[in-house]
Amino acid sequence: MIYIQGNSNEIRELARYKVRADALDKCLAAIHEFVAYIRENESGSLRYEVWQDAKHPTCFVHIFVWRDAEAHRIHGESAAVKKFAGILYPNCLTPVEFIEYKQLDANAAFKRI
Protein backbone atom coordinates (compact mmCIF):
# COMPACT_ATOMS: atom_id res chain seq x y z
CA MET A 1 0.00 0.00 0.00
CA ILE A 2 1.25 3.52 -0.83
CA TYR A 3 0.92 6.38 1.65
CA ILE A 4 1.46 10.07 0.87
CA GLN A 5 3.16 11.46 3.95
CA GLY A 6 5.19 14.38 2.61
CA ASN A 7 8.81 15.15 3.44
CA SER A 8 9.80 14.11 6.95
CA ASN A 9 11.67 17.41 7.49
CA GLU A 10 8.50 19.44 6.95
CA ILE A 11 6.72 20.96 9.91
CA ARG A 12 2.92 20.98 9.78
CA GLU A 13 0.95 23.19 12.10
CA LEU A 14 -2.52 24.50 12.63
CA ALA A 15 -3.45 27.64 14.54
CA ARG A 16 -6.98 28.48 15.59
CA TYR A 17 -8.57 31.44 17.30
CA LYS A 18 -11.64 33.61 17.63
CA VAL A 19 -11.61 37.41 17.41
CA ARG A 20 -13.95 40.01 18.84
CA ALA A 21 -16.76 40.85 16.40
CA ASP A 22 -15.99 44.58 16.57
CA ALA A 23 -12.39 43.84 15.47
CA LEU A 24 -13.26 41.55 12.54
CA ASP A 25 -12.53 44.03 9.73
CA LYS A 26 -9.23 45.07 11.32
CA CYS A 27 -8.19 41.43 11.72
CA LEU A 28 -9.20 40.52 8.14
CA ALA A 29 -7.05 43.35 6.79
CA ALA A 30 -4.12 42.18 8.95
CA ILE A 31 -4.55 38.58 7.76
CA HIS A 32 -4.47 39.60 4.09
CA GLU A 33 -1.41 41.81 4.60
CA PHE A 34 0.38 39.06 6.53
CA VAL A 35 -0.31 36.31 3.99
CA ALA A 36 0.81 38.61 1.16
CA TYR A 37 4.10 39.13 3.01
CA ILE A 38 4.56 35.37 3.46
CA ARG A 39 3.72 34.69 -0.19
CA GLU A 40 6.30 37.23 -1.38
CA ASN A 41 9.08 36.72 1.16
CA GLU A 42 9.08 33.26 2.71
CA SER A 43 10.05 30.56 0.25
CA GLY A 44 10.30 28.12 3.16
CA SER A 45 6.57 28.46 3.76
CA LEU A 46 5.31 25.70 1.49
CA ARG A 47 1.69 26.17 2.50
CA TYR A 48 0.02 28.96 4.43
CA GLU A 49 -3.74 29.05 4.26
CA VAL A 50 -6.24 30.96 6.37
CA TRP A 51 -9.75 29.58 6.67
CA GLN A 52 -12.73 31.46 8.09
CA ASP A 53 -15.61 29.53 9.66
CA ALA A 54 -18.63 29.88 7.35
CA LYS A 55 -21.14 29.87 10.22
CA HIS A 56 -19.03 31.80 12.74
CA PRO A 57 -17.06 34.44 10.78
CA THR A 58 -15.01 35.52 13.80
CA CYS A 59 -13.42 32.03 14.02
CA PHE A 60 -10.29 31.23 12.00
CA VAL A 61 -7.88 28.39 11.29
CA HIS A 62 -4.42 28.83 9.76
CA ILE A 63 -2.80 25.81 8.12
CA PHE A 64 0.98 25.87 7.74
CA VAL A 65 3.58 23.62 6.16
CA TRP A 66 7.18 24.73 6.64
CA ARG A 67 10.00 23.26 4.55
CA ASP A 68 12.03 22.57 7.71
CA ALA A 69 12.87 23.86 11.18
CA GLU A 70 14.96 26.71 9.75
CA ALA A 71 12.03 28.00 7.66
CA HIS A 72 9.84 27.79 10.75
CA ARG A 73 12.41 29.74 12.79
CA ILE A 74 12.81 32.44 10.13
CA HIS A 75 9.04 32.90 10.00
CA GLY A 76 8.67 33.05 13.77
CA GLU A 77 11.39 35.67 14.15
CA SER A 78 10.19 37.94 11.32
CA ALA A 79 9.04 41.50 11.84
CA ALA A 80 5.87 40.56 9.93
CA VAL A 81 4.91 38.01 12.61
CA LYS A 82 5.47 40.58 15.34
CA LYS A 83 3.32 43.13 13.49
CA PHE A 84 0.54 40.62 12.81
CA ALA A 85 0.54 39.31 16.38
CA GLY A 86 0.44 42.91 17.64
CA ILE A 87 -2.84 43.41 15.80
CA LEU A 88 -4.36 39.96 16.19
CA TYR A 89 -3.56 38.93 19.77
CA PRO A 90 -5.18 41.90 21.54
CA ASN A 91 -8.36 41.20 19.55
CA CYS A 92 -8.57 37.46 20.31
CA LEU A 93 -11.13 36.21 22.81
CA THR A 94 -8.72 33.48 23.97
CA PRO A 95 -5.03 32.85 23.18
CA VAL A 96 -4.24 31.48 19.72
CA GLU A 97 -3.90 27.70 19.91
CA PHE A 98 -0.99 26.25 17.91
CA ILE A 99 -0.98 22.51 17.21
CA GLU A 100 1.77 20.61 15.39
CA TYR A 101 0.64 17.65 13.30
CA LYS A 102 2.24 14.69 11.59
CA GLN A 103 0.84 13.89 8.14
CA LEU A 104 -0.26 10.27 7.99
CA ASP A 105 -1.73 10.11 4.49
CA ALA A 106 -3.46 12.14 1.78
CA ASN A 107 -5.27 11.63 -1.49
CA ALA A 108 -2.49 13.57 -3.26
CA ALA A 109 0.61 15.56 -2.45
CA PHE A 110 -0.01 19.30 -2.50
CA LYS A 111 1.66 21.19 -5.31
CA ARG A 112 4.70 23.21 -4.32
CA ILE A 113 4.82 26.48 -6.24
PDB file of C-alpha atoms in Angstrom:
ATOM      1  CA  MET A   1       0.000   0.000   0.000  1.00  0.00           C
ATOM      2  CA  ILE A   2       1.247   3.520  -0.826  1.00  0.00           C
ATOM      3  CA  TYR A   3       0.916   6.382   1.653  1.00  0.00           C
ATOM      4  CA  ILE A   4       1.455  10.071   0.873  1.00  0.00           C
ATOM      5  CA  GLN A   5       3.164  11.458   3.950  1.00  0.00           C
ATOM      6  CA  GLY A   6       5.192  14.378   2.608  1.00  0.00           C
ATOM      7  CA  ASN A   7       8.807  15.152   3.438  1.00  0.00           C
ATOM      8  CA  SER A   8       9.800  14.111   6.949  1.00  0.00           C
ATOM      9  CA  ASN A   9      11.670  17.412   7.488  1.00  0.00           C
ATOM     10  CA  GLU A  10       8.503  19.440   6.949  1.00  0.00           C
ATOM     11  CA  ILE A  11       6.715  20.959   9.913  1.00  0.00           C
ATOM     12  CA  ARG A  12       2.919  20.981   9.777  1.00  0.00           C
ATOM     13  CA  GLU A  13       0.945  23.192  12.104  1.00  0.00           C
ATOM     14  CA  LEU A  14      -2.521  24.504  12.634  1.00  0.00           C
ATOM     15  CA  ALA A  15      -3.448  27.636  14.545  1.00  0.00           C
ATOM     16  CA  ARG A  16      -6.984  28.476  15.590  1.00  0.00           C
ATOM     17  CA  TYR A  17      -8.565  31.437  17.298  1.00  0.00           C
ATOM     18  CA  LYS A  18     -11.642  33.607  17.625  1.00  0.00           C
ATOM     19  CA  VAL A  19     -11.605  37.410  17.412  1.00  0.00           C
ATOM     20  CA  ARG A  20     -13.952  40.010  18.843  1.00  0.00           C
ATOM     21  CA  ALA A  21     -16.762  40.853  16.400  1.00  0.00           C
ATOM     22  CA  ASP A  22     -15.989  44.577  16.575  1.00  0.00           C
ATOM     23  CA  ALA A  23     -12.391  43.839  15.467  1.00  0.00           C
ATOM     24  CA  LEU A  24     -13.261  41.552  12.544  1.00  0.00           C
ATOM     25  CA  ASP A  25     -12.525  44.029   9.726  1.00  0.00           C
ATOM     26  CA  LYS A  26      -9.232  45.071  11.316  1.00  0.00           C
ATOM     27  CA  CYS A  27      -8.189  41.427  11.722  1.00  0.00           C
ATOM     28  CA  LEU A  28      -9.205  40.520   8.144  1.00  0.00           C
ATOM     29  CA  ALA A  29      -7.046  43.353   6.795  1.00  0.00           C
ATOM     30  CA  ALA A  30      -4.116  42.183   8.953  1.00  0.00           C
ATOM     31  CA  ILE A  31      -4.549  38.581   7.755  1.00  0.00           C
ATOM     32  CA  HIS A  32      -4.467  39.603   4.087  1.00  0.00           C
ATOM     33  CA  GLU A  33      -1.408  41.813   4.597  1.00  0.00           C
ATOM     34  CA  PHE A  34       0.378  39.059   6.529  1.00  0.00           C
ATOM     35  CA  VAL A  35      -0.311  36.311   3.992  1.00  0.00           C
ATOM     36  CA  ALA A  36       0.810  38.613   1.160  1.00  0.00           C
ATOM     37  CA  TYR A  37       4.102  39.131   3.012  1.00  0.00           C
ATOM     38  CA  ILE A  38       4.558  35.368   3.458  1.00  0.00           C
ATOM     39  CA  ARG A  39       3.719  34.692  -0.189  1.00  0.00           C
ATOM     40  CA  GLU A  40       6.302  37.235  -1.377  1.00  0.00           C
ATOM     41  CA  ASN A  41       9.082  36.722   1.164  1.00  0.00           C
ATOM     42  CA  GLU A  42       9.081  33.259   2.715  1.00  0.00           C
ATOM     43  CA  SER A  43      10.046  30.558   0.247  1.00  0.00           C
ATOM     44  CA  GLY A  44      10.295  28.115   3.158  1.00  0.00           C
ATOM     45  CA  SER A  45       6.569  28.462   3.758  1.00  0.00           C
ATOM     46  CA  LEU A  46       5.306  25.697   1.487  1.00  0.00           C
ATOM     47  CA  ARG A  47       1.693  26.173   2.502  1.00  0.00           C
ATOM     48  CA  TYR A  48       0.024  28.962   4.426  1.00  0.00           C
ATOM     49  CA  GLU A  49      -3.743  29.053   4.265  1.00  0.00           C
ATOM     50  CA  VAL A  50      -6.240  30.964   6.374  1.00  0.00           C
ATOM     51  CA  TRP A  51      -9.751  29.579   6.665  1.00  0.00           C
ATOM     52  CA  GLN A  52     -12.731  31.458   8.086  1.00  0.00           C
ATOM     53  CA  ASP A  53     -15.612  29.534   9.662  1.00  0.00           C
ATOM     54  CA  ALA A  54     -18.628  29.881   7.345  1.00  0.00           C
ATOM     55  CA  LYS A  55     -21.143  29.873  10.219  1.00  0.00           C
ATOM     56  CA  HIS A  56     -19.030  31.803  12.738  1.00  0.00           C
ATOM     57  CA  PRO A  57     -17.056  34.436  10.783  1.00  0.00           C
ATOM     58  CA  THR A  58     -15.012  35.518  13.803  1.00  0.00           C
ATOM     59  CA  CYS A  59     -13.423  32.027  14.017  1.00  0.00           C
ATOM     60  CA  PHE A  60     -10.292  31.232  12.000  1.00  0.00           C
ATOM     61  CA  VAL A  61      -7.885  28.394  11.293  1.00  0.00           C
ATOM     62  CA  HIS A  62      -4.423  28.832   9.760  1.00  0.00           C
ATOM     63  CA  ILE A  63      -2.800  25.809   8.122  1.00  0.00           C
ATOM     64  CA  PHE A  64       0.981  25.866   7.737  1.00  0.00           C
ATOM     65  CA  VAL A  65       3.576  23.620   6.162  1.00  0.00           C
ATOM     66  CA  TRP A  66       7.179  24.733   6.640  1.00  0.00           C
ATOM     67  CA  ARG A  67       9.996  23.257   4.553  1.00  0.00           C
ATOM     68  CA  ASP A  68      12.030  22.570   7.705  1.00  0.00           C
ATOM     69  CA  ALA A  69      12.871  23.856  11.180  1.00  0.00           C
ATOM     70  CA  GLU A  70      14.961  26.706   9.753  1.00  0.00           C
ATOM     71  CA  ALA A  71      12.033  28.003   7.660  1.00  0.00           C
ATOM     72  CA  HIS A  72       9.836  27.789  10.755  1.00  0.00           C
ATOM     73  CA  ARG A  73      12.408  29.736  12.794  1.00  0.00           C
ATOM     74  CA  ILE A  74      12.809  32.439  10.128  1.00  0.00           C
ATOM     75  CA  HIS A  75       9.040  32.897  10.004  1.00  0.00           C
ATOM     76  CA  GLY A  76       8.665  33.049  13.767  1.00  0.00           C
ATOM     77  CA  GLU A  77      11.390  35.668  14.146  1.00  0.00           C
ATOM     78  CA  SER A  78      10.194  37.939  11.317  1.00  0.00           C
ATOM     79  CA  ALA A  79       9.043  41.502  11.845  1.00  0.00           C
ATOM     80  CA  ALA A  80       5.870  40.562   9.932  1.00  0.00           C
ATOM     81  CA  VAL A  81       4.915  38.013  12.609  1.00  0.00           C
ATOM     82  CA  LYS A  82       5.472  40.581  15.345  1.00  0.00           C
ATOM     83  CA  LYS A  83       3.324  43.125  13.495  1.00  0.00           C
ATOM     84  CA  PHE A  84       0.541  40.622  12.808  1.00  0.00           C
ATOM     85  CA  ALA A  85       0.542  39.315  16.382  1.00  0.00           C
ATOM     86  CA  GLY A  86       0.445  42.909  17.640  1.00  0.00           C
ATOM     87  CA  ILE A  87      -2.836  43.410  15.801  1.00  0.00           C
ATOM     88  CA  LEU A  88      -4.355  39.956  16.193  1.00  0.00           C
ATOM     89  CA  TYR A  89      -3.564  38.926  19.773  1.00  0.00           C
ATOM     90  CA  PRO A  90      -5.181  41.900  21.536  1.00  0.00           C
ATOM     91  CA  ASN A  91      -8.357  41.197  19.548  1.00  0.00           C
ATOM     92  CA  CYS A  92      -8.570  37.456  20.308  1.00  0.00           C
ATOM     93  CA  LEU A  93     -11.130  36.211  22.808  1.00  0.00           C
ATOM     94  CA  THR A  94      -8.717  33.476  23.966  1.00  0.00           C
ATOM     95  CA  PRO A  95      -5.034  32.850  23.183  1.00  0.00           C
ATOM     96  CA  VAL A  96      -4.235  31.476  19.722  1.00  0.00           C
ATOM     97  CA  GLU A  97      -3.901  27.701  19.907  1.00  0.00           C
ATOM     98  CA  PHE A  98      -0.986  26.251  17.914  1.00  0.00           C
ATOM     99  CA  ILE A  99      -0.982  22.514  17.209  1.00  0.00           C
ATOM    100  CA  GLU A 100       1.771  20.615  15.390  1.00  0.00           C
ATOM    101  CA  TYR A 101       0.643  17.650  13.301  1.00  0.00           C
ATOM    102  CA  LYS A 102       2.244  14.689  11.591  1.00  0.00           C
ATOM    103  CA  GLN A 103       0.841  13.888   8.141  1.00  0.00           C
ATOM    104  CA  LEU A 104      -0.265  10.268   7.988  1.00  0.00           C
ATOM    105  CA  ASP A 105      -1.728  10.105   4.491  1.00  0.00           C
ATOM    106  CA  ALA A 106      -3.455  12.137   1.775  1.00  0.00           C
ATOM    107  CA  ASN A 107      -5.271  11.631  -1.495  1.00  0.00           C
ATOM    108  CA  ALA A 108      -2.495  13.569  -3.259  1.00  0.00           C
ATOM    109  CA  ALA A 109       0.606  15.563  -2.448  1.00  0.00           C
ATOM    110  CA  PHE A 110      -0.013  19.300  -2.504  1.00  0.00           C
ATOM    111  CA  LYS A 111       1.659  21.192  -5.314  1.00  0.00           C
ATOM    112  CA  ARG A 112       4.695  23.209  -4.324  1.00  0.00           C
ATOM    113  CA  ILE A 113       4.816  26.480  -6.240  1.00  0.00           C
TER     114      ILE A 113
END
